[in-house]
Structure formats: C-alpha cells, structure tokens
Short mmCIF file of C-alpha atoms in Angstrom, two decimals:
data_model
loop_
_atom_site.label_atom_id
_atom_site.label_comp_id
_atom_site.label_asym_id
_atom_site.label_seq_id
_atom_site.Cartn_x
_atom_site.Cartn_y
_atom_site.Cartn_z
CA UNK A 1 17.87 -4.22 -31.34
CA UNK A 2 15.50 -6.93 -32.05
CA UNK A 3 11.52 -6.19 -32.02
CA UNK A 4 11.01 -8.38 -28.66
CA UNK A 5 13.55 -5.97 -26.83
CA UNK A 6 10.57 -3.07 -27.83
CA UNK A 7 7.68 -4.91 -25.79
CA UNK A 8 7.10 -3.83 -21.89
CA UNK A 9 5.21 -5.23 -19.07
CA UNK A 10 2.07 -3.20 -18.37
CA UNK A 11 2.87 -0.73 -15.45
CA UNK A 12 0.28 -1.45 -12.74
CA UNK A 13 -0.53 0.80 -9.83
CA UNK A 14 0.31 -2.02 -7.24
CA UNK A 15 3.70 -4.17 -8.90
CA UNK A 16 3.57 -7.74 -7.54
CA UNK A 17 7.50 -7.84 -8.21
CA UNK A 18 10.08 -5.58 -9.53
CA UNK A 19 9.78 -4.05 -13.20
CA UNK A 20 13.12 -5.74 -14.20
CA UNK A 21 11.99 -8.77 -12.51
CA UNK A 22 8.87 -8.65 -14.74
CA UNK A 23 10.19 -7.30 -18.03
CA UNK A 24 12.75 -10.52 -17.80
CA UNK A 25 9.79 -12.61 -17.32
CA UNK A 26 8.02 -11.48 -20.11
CA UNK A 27 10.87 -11.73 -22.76
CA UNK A 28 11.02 -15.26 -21.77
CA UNK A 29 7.05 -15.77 -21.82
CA UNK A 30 7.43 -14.33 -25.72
CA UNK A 31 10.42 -16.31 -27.05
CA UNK A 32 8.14 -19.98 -25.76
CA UNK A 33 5.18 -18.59 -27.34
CA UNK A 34 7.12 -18.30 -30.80
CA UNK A 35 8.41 -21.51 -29.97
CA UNK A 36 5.38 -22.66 -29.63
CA UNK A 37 3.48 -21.05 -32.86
CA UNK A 38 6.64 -20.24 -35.07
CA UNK A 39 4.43 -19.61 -37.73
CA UNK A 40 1.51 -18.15 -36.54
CA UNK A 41 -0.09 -14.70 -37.97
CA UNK A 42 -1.23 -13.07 -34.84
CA UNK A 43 0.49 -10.52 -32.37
CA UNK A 44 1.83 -12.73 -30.15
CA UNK A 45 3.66 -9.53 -28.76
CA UNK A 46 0.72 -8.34 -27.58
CA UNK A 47 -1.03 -11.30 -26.07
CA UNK A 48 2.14 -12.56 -24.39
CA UNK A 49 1.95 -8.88 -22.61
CA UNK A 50 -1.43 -9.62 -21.97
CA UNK A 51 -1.31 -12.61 -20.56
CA UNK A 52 1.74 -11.76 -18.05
CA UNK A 53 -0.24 -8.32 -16.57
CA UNK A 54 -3.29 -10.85 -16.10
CA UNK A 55 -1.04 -13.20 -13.76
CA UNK A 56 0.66 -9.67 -12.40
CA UNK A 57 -2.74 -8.33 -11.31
CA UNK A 58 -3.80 -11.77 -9.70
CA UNK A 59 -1.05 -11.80 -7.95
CA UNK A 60 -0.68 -10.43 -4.23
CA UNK A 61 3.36 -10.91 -4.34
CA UNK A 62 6.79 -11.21 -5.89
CA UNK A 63 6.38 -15.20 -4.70
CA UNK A 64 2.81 -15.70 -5.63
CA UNK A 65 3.91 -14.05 -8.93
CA UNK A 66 6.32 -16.25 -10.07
CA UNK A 67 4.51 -19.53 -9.16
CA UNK A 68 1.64 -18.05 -11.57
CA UNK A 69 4.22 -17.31 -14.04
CA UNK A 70 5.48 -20.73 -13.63
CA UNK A 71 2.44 -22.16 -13.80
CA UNK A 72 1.46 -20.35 -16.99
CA UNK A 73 4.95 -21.52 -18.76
CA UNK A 74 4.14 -25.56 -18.03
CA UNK A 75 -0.01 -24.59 -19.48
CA UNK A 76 1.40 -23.20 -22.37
CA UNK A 77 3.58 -26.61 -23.50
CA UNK A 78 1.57 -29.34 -22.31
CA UNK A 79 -0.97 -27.13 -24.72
CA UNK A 80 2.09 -27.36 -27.83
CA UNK A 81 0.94 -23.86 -28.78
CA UNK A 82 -3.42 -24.11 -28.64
CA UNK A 83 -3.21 -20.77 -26.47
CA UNK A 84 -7.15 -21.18 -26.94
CA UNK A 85 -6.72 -23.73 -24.21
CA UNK A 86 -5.20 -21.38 -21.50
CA UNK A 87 -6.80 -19.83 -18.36
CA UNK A 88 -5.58 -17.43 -16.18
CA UNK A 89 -7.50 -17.46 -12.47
CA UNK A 90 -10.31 -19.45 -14.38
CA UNK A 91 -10.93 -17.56 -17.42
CA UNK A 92 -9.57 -18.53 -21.00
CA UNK A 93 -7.35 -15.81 -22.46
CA UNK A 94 -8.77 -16.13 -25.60
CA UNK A 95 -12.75 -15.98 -26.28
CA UNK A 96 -12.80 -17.30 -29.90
CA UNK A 97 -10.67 -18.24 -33.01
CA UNK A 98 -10.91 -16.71 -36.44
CA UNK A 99 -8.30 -19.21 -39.16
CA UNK A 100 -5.25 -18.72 -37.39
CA UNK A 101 -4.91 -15.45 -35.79
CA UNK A 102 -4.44 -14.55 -32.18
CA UNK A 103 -7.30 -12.79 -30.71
CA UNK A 104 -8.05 -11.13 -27.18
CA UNK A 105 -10.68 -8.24 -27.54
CA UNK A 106 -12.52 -6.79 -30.90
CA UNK A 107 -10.90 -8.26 -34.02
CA UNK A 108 -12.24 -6.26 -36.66
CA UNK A 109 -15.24 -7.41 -38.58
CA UNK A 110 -14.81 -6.40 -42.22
CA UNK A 111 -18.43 -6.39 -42.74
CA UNK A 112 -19.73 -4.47 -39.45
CA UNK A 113 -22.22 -1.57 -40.83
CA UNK A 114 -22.81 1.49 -39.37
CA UNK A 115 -26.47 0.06 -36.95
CA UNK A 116 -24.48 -2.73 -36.04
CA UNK A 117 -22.06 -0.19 -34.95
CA UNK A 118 -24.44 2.07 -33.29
CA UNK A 119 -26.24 -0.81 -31.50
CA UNK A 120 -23.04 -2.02 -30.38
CA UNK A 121 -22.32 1.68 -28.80
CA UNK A 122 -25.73 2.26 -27.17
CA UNK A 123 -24.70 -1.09 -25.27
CA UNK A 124 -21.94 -0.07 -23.89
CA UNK A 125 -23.64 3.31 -22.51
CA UNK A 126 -23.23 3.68 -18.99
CA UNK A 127 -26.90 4.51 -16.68
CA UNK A 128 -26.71 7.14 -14.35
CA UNK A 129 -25.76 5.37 -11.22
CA UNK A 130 -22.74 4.35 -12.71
CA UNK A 131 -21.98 7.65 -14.21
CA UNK A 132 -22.94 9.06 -10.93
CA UNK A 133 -20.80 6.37 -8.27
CA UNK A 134 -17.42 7.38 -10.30
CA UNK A 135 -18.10 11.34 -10.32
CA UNK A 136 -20.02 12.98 -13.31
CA UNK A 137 -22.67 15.66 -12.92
CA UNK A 138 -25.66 14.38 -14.44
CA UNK A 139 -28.67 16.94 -13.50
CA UNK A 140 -28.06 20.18 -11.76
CA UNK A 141 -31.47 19.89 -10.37
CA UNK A 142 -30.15 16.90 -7.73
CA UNK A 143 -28.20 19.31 -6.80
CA UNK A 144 -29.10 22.46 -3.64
CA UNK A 145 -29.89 25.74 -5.71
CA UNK A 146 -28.04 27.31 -2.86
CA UNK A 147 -25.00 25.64 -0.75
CA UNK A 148 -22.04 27.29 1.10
CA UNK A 149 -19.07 26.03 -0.05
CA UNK A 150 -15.73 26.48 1.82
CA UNK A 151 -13.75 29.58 2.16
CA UNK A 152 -10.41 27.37 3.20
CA UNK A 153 -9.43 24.04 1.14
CA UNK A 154 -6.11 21.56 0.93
CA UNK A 155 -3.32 22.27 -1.93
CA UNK A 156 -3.97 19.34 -4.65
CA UNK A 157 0.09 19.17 -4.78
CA UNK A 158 1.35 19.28 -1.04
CA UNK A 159 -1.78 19.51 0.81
CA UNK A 160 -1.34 22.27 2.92
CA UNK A 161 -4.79 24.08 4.20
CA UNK A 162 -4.96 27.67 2.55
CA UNK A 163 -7.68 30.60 2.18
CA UNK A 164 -8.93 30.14 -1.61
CA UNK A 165 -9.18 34.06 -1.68
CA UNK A 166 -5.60 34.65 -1.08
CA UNK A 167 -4.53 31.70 -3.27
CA UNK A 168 -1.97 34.75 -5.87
CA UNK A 169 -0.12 35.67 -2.53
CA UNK A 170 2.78 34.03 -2.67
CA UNK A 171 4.15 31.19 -0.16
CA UNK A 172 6.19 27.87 -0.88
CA UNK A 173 4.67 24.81 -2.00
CA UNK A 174 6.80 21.70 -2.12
CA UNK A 175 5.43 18.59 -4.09
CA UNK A 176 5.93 15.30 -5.99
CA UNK A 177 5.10 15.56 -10.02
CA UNK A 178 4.36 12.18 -10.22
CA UNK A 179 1.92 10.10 -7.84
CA UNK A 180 3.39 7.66 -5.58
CA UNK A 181 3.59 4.05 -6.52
CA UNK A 182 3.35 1.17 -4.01
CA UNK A 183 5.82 -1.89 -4.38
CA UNK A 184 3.81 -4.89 -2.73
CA UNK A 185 6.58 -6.79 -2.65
CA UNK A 186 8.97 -4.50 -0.52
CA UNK A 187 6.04 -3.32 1.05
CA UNK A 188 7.28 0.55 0.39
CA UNK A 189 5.58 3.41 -2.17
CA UNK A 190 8.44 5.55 -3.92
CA UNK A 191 7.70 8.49 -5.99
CA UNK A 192 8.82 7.55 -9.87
CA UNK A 193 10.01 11.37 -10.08
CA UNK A 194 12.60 11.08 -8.30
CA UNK A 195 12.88 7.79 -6.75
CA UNK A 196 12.46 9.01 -3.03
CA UNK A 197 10.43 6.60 -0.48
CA UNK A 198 7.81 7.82 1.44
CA UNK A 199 9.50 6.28 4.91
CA UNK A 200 12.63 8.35 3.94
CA UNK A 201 14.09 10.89 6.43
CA UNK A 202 15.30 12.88 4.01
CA UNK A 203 13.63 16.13 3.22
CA UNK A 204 12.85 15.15 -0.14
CA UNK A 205 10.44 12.99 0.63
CA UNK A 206 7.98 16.32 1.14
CA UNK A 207 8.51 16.97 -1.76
CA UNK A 208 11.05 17.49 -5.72
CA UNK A 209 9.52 20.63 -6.73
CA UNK A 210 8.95 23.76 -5.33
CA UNK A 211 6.18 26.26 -6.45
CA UNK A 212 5.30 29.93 -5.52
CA UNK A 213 1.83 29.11 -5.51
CA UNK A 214 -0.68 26.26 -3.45
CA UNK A 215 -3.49 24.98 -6.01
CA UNK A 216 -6.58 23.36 -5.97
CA UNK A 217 -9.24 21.64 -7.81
CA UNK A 218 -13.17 21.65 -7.09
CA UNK A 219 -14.53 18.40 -7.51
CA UNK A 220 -18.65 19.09 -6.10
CA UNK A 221 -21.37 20.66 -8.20
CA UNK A 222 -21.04 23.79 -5.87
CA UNK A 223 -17.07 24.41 -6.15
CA UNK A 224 -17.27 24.05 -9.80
CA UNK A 225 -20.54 26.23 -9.91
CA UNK A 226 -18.19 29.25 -8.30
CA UNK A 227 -16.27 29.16 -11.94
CA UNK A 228 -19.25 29.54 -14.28
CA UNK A 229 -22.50 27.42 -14.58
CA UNK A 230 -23.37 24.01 -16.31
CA UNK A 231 -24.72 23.84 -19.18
CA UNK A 232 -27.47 20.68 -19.45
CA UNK A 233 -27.19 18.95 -23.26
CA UNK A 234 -30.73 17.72 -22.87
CA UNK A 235 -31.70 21.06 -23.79
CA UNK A 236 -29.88 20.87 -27.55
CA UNK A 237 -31.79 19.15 -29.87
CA UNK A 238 -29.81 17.94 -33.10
CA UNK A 239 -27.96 15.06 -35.27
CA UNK A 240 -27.19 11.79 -33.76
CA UNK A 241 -23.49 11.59 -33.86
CA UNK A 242 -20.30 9.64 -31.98
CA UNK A 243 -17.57 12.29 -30.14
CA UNK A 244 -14.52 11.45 -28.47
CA UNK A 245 -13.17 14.06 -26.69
CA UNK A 246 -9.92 15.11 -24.62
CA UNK A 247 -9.14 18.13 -22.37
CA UNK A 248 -6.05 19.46 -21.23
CA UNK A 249 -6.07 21.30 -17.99
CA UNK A 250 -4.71 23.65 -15.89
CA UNK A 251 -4.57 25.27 -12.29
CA UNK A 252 -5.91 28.38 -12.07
CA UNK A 253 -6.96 31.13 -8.79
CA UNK A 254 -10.21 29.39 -9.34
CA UNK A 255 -9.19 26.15 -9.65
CA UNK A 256 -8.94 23.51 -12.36
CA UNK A 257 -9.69 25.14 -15.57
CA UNK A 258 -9.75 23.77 -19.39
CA UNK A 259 -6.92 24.71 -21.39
CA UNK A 260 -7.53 22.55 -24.58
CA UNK A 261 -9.90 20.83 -26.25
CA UNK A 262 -10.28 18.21 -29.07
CA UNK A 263 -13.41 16.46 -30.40
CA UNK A 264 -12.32 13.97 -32.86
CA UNK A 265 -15.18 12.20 -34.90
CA UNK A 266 -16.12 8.32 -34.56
CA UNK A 267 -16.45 7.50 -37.65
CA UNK A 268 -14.24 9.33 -39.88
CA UNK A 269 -11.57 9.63 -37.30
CA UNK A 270 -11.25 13.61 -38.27
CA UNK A 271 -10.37 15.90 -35.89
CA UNK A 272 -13.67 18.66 -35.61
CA UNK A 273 -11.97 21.06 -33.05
CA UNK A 274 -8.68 21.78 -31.65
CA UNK A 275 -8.64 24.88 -29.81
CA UNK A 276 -6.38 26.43 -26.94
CA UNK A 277 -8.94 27.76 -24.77
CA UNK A 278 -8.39 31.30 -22.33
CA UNK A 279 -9.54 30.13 -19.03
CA UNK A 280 -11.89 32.04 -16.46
CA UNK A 281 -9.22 32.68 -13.67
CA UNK A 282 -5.62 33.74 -14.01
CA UNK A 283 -3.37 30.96 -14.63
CA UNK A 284 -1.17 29.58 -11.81
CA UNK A 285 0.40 26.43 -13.48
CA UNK A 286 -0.52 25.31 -17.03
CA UNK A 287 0.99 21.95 -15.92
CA UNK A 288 3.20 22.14 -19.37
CA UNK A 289 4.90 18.45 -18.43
CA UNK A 290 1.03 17.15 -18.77
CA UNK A 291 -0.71 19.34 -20.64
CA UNK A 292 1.92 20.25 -23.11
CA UNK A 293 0.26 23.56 -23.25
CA UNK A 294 2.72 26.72 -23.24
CA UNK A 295 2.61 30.39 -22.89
CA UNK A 296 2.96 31.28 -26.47
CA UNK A 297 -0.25 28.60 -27.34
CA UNK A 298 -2.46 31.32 -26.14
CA UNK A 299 -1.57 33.48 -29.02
CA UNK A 300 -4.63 32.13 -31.04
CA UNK A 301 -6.49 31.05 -27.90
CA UNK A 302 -10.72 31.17 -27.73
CA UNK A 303 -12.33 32.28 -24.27
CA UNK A 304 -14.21 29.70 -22.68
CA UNK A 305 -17.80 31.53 -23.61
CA UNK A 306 -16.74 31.23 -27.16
CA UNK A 307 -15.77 27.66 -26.95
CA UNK A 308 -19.04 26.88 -25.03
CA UNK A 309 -20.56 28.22 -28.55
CA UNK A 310 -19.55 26.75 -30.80
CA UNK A 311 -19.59 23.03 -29.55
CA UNK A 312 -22.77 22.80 -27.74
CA UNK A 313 -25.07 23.05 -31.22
CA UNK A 314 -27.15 20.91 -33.19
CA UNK A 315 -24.26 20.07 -35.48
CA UNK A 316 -21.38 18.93 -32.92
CA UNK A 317 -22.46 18.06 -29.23
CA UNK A 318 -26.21 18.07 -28.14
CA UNK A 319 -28.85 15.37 -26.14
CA UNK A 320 -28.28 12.60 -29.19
CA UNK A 321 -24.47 12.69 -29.23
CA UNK A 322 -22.51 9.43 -27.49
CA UNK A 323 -19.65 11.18 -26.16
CA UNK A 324 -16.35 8.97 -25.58
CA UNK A 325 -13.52 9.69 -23.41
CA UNK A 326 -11.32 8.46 -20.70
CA UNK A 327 -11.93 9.74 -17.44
CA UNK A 328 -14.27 11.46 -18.95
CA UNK A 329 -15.82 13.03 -15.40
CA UNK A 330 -13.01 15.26 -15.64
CA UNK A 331 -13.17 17.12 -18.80
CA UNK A 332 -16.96 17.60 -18.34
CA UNK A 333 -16.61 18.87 -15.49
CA UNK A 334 -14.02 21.38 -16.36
CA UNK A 335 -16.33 22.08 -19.47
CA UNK A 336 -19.04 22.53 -16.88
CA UNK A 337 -21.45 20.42 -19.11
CA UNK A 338 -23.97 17.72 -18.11
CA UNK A 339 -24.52 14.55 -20.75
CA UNK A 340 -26.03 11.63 -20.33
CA UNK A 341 -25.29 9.57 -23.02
CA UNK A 342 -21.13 8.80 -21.89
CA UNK A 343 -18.89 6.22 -22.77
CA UNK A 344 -15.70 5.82 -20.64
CA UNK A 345 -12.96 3.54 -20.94
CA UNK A 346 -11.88 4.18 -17.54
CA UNK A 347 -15.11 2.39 -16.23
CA UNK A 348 -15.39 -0.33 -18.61
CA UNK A 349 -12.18 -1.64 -17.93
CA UNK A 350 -11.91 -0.87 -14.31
CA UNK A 351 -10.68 -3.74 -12.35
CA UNK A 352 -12.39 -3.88 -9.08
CA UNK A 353 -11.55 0.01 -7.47
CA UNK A 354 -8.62 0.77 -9.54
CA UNK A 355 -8.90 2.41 -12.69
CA UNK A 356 -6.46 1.68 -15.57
CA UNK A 357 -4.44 4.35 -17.01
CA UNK A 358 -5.41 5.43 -20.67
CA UNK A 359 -1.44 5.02 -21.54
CA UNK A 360 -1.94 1.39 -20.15
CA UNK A 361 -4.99 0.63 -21.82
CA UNK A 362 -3.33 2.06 -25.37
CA UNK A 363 -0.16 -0.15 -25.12
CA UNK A 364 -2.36 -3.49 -23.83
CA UNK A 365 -4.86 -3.16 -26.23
CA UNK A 366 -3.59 -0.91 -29.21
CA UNK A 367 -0.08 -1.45 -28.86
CA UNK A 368 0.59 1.69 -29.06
CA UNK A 369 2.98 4.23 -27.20
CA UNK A 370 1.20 7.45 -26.11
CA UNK A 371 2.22 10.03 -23.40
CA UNK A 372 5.45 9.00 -23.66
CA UNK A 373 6.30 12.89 -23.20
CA UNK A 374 4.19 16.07 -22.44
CA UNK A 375 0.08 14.71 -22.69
CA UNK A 376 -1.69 15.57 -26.24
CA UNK A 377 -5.41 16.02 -26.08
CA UNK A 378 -5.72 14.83 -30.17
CA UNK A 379 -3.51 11.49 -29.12
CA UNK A 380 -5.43 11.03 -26.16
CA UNK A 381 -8.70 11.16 -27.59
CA UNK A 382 -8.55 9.01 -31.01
CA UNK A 383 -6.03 6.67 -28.40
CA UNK A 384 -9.61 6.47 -26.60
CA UNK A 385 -11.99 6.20 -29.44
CA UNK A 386 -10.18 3.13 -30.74
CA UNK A 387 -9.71 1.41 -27.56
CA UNK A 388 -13.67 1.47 -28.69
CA UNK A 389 -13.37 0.09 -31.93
CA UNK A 390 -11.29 -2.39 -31.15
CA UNK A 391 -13.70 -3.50 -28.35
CA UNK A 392 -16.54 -3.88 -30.41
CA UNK A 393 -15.03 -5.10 -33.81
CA UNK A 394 -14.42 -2.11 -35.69
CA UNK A 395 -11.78 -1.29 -38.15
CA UNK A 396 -9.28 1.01 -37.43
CA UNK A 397 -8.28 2.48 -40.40
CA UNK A 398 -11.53 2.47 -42.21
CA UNK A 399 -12.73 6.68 -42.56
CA UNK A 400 -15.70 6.26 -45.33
CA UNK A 401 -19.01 4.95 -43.60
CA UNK A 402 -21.35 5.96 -46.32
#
C-alpha cells in the first residue's frame, strides 16, 4: 500500500459530494502537488487534505464542488508549485514561509519560552459571553436560587416523552448510535450506523438498537443542580498552571453522569489523573462504544465526592488554572464546576454554527488518527492540548520547560 492510499478527506457534517467522489479527488490533488514540489520538505499530505476540505466546506454542491476543485487544480500549475500563491474563497492557504517547508497553522518555534507561551494562551481565552452563547455555567449566582424544573422530559436516544422518576421501569427504546448525516448533494440524511435514510419506510429508520431503558441528559443550571451542586473555582486560590482535560460519560437515572476523567499537564505532557469515577445515580448505559468504559473498570473506581477532592486544590485546578478541552461545556458540566479561565477548540475553530469534531480537528491539523474505536479520555485530551500547541507555535515533543 503506498503512504498516499493512508490520507482521507476530512468528514464534514454537510458532504458537498460523495466520500468516494471526494477521496478520488484528493488522491489526485496529492500526486500534482508532488508533481509540483518533488522535492519539497513539508507535509504535503496534510495540506493537500487541507486545502480540498476548504473547497468542500465552500461548497453548497456535488457541481459547485468540482468546479472549485477544478479551479484549484489549474491555480496550482499556472503557480509551478509556489502554493504560497493560492487562495481558496479569497484567503491564501498559506500565511507565511519558513526555508522550504509547507506551513498552514503553528509551526513550531524552537525558541518560544515559557511567557511567550503563556501570553500566547491568555489570548486565546474565551470572555464570558462567548463561554456563555455556546453553553458553560459561568456563575451560579445568574442563575434563580430556586426554579421548578420538569417532572417529564424527551429520551436523548429516541425522543419519546417519559416521567424522570420512573426512568428504571422498564419499556423499549429504539435508537440510532450514530447521529444522522445529511448528503447535500442527494438532498437525503442517512444514519452511518447502519446506512438507513431517514425518508425510508422501513422500520429501521426508528431506529438499529433497542434498549430497556429511555435516557436523558440535563443541560440547564437547574437539571444539573438536581445531581449535586457546582462548585465555583474562583473560590481556590493556588499555582498558575495549564490543564487539558477529558471526560467520559455515561447515562444514568439522573442523567448524564462522569465516568472518567483525565487531566493531562501543558507543559510536560504528563498525565496528573486518570481515574474511573462511581457516579451519583445508578448506571443505565455506560455508552462502552464511546466511552470505552466497562463494568469491570469500576473495580478501582473513586466516588465523585472523592474526585471533587482531590482536583479542585491549590496544586491541580483552582481560579489561576487555563483549562483546555474540546467541548469543554460538557465535561464541566458533568463535573458540576464553574471556571472562567477556558480554552476550547470547539469554539476557536468553529465555522460559522457548526462545530468541528475533535477527531476532525486531530487528523486536519495533527495528522493523527484518534477515536478510531471506543473514545479514550487520555487520547482525547493531549489530542486537544496539541491542537493548542500547534496553533500557537509550540513544540510537540518538547516535556522540560525549566
């Protein structure tokens, strides 16, 4: 197998053509860049993949795709191989040139110290309106001390209306795994577990799976209040230090809960904790084909009051840490903490109202494969932190700081 049959076009959440159709394209997009720069030092896999989900995402069809595609193949040799010299919907692919390598985002700078670093972080800090507009918790005090929440709520899977109080009796739930993706240019969504459309007349289209169980997942102050009370950082005084974290959840009677957690440090790239954590309510699903989490984990499992200890200190996460994540609304909320100083890749690199997947931005940016099987908090969150470092120039594979 030769190393260009290893590349893949970028899975988007609306596909302006077929995934053969594209993966095709973007073979032939490589082999005229090495054409093109047969000698060059830089990872032409990588921009090549680059450059073809830029035209994808510009692009409201299979036809307007392949003009833009077309149009980027006749750029590319009346440029004989400057890529420097190539825009996609008005903006050049590549912002600068260091000797002869091929750069997109972050090249490391070998002599970046450690306030360069820190300046470059508190930069990309998001304010509060931001954090707020895509679903953190930032101050329990903007919040109603008192509010009645619901007594009946929809099943996250099928979304059937159930009483929350009788949510261990048992009944049939029939669901999709995976989310539905729409095809733009058939005009159709299909569900990638099992291929079924959504205009199908089958009765598969309700549903693959079948579960004993309907689930949900509290997304307001209040619901998540029901499970056990926030914790503000603001009240933790301690060092100044850079976290990126990961949680692995599960569905529980009362709700979403955490399952696992890893905090992996900035700097030295170690991994501080990695525990399998007891949740509050008894467990309904621990979504194994995500969270990779299994029965026998919880063996040497913590309880989430012990967990809550030990990281919330002076030493690991209080008011001065920059926390990093993906998504990162998610595991704080399941962690029922409030933080203000948050870093999430999900918002930086959000294109207009979608959101790209972590496992998107990894392989566009990294080039690296992750949940290519069951989800691994410890992947996900160093997959995360170096998004980062590649973002702002850092090395990779340097650990000692000092």
């Amino acid at each position: 197998m030769s190393k260009n049959a290893l590349i893949r076009p970028v899975d988007l959440t609306s596909q302006p053509a077929p995934y053969q159709e594209r993966n095709k394209i973007l073979h032939k997009l490589l082999e005229l860049m090495q054409r093109l720069r047969p000698n060059t030092k830089g990872n032409l896999e990588k921009l090549a993949i680059y450059m073809e989900s830029c035209v994808a995402k510009k692009s409201p069809s299979g036809q307007s795709y392949r003009f833009n595609m077309s149009v980027l193949f006749r750029d590319l040799n009346k440029a004989k191989g400057d890529f420097y010299q190539i825009k996609i919907a008005g903006k050049s692919v590549l912002k600068r040139k260091i000797g002869d390598q091929v750069t997109n985002i972050g090249d490391a700078d070998p002599n970046i110290t450690v306030p360069q670093i820190m300046e470059k972080l508190n930069k990309l800090i998001h304010d509060k309106k931001s954090l707020v507009d895509n679903g953190y918790i930032m101050d329990v005090f903007d919040y109603p001390s008192v509010e009645i929440v619901s007594t009946h709520v929809s099943c996250d899977r099928c979304n059937m209306k159930f009483e929350k109080k009788k949510i261990m009796e048992k009944t049939l739930c029939k669901y999709h795994i995976l989310k539905k993706q729409y095809d733009r240019e058939t005009k159709t969504t299909t569900y990638p577990c099992c291929g079924e459309s959504s205009t199908s007349t089958s009765l598969m289209r309700l549903g693959c799976k079948t579960h004993l169980h309907h689930v949900f997942r509290g997304s307001t102050y209040s619901e998540l209040r029901e499970i056990s009370v926030f914790t503000s950082t603001e009240t933790i005084d301690g060092d100044s230090n850079v976290l990126a974290l990961d949680c692995e959840m599960a569905f529980t009677s009362k709700g979403y809960e955490m399952i696992r957690l890893t905090i992996v440090d900035f700097f030295t790239s170690q991994i501080l904790l990695d525990e399998i954590v007891k949740p509050l309510g008894e467990v309904i699903d621990l979504n194994t084909l995500f969270s990779g989490v299994r029965d026998d984990d919880f063996i040497n499992s913590i309880s989430y009051e012990e967990l809550v200890g030990r990281i919330l200190n002076k030493a690991l996460i209080n008011r001065n840490s920059i926390l990093i994540g993906h998504g990162l609304e998610n595991d704080l909320n399941v962690m029922r903490i409030t933080h203000k100083k948050i870093i999430d890749t999900a918002i930086i690199f959000q294109k207009g109202k979608f959101k790209t997947s972590l496992k998107n931005l990894s392989f566009e940016y990294l080039s690296r494969r992750i949940q290519t099987g069951e989800h691994d908090s410890s992947e996900d969150a160093i997959a995360t932190m170096d998004i980062v470092k590649k973002k702002i120039g850092m090395s990779l594979t340097k650990r000692d700081w000092h």
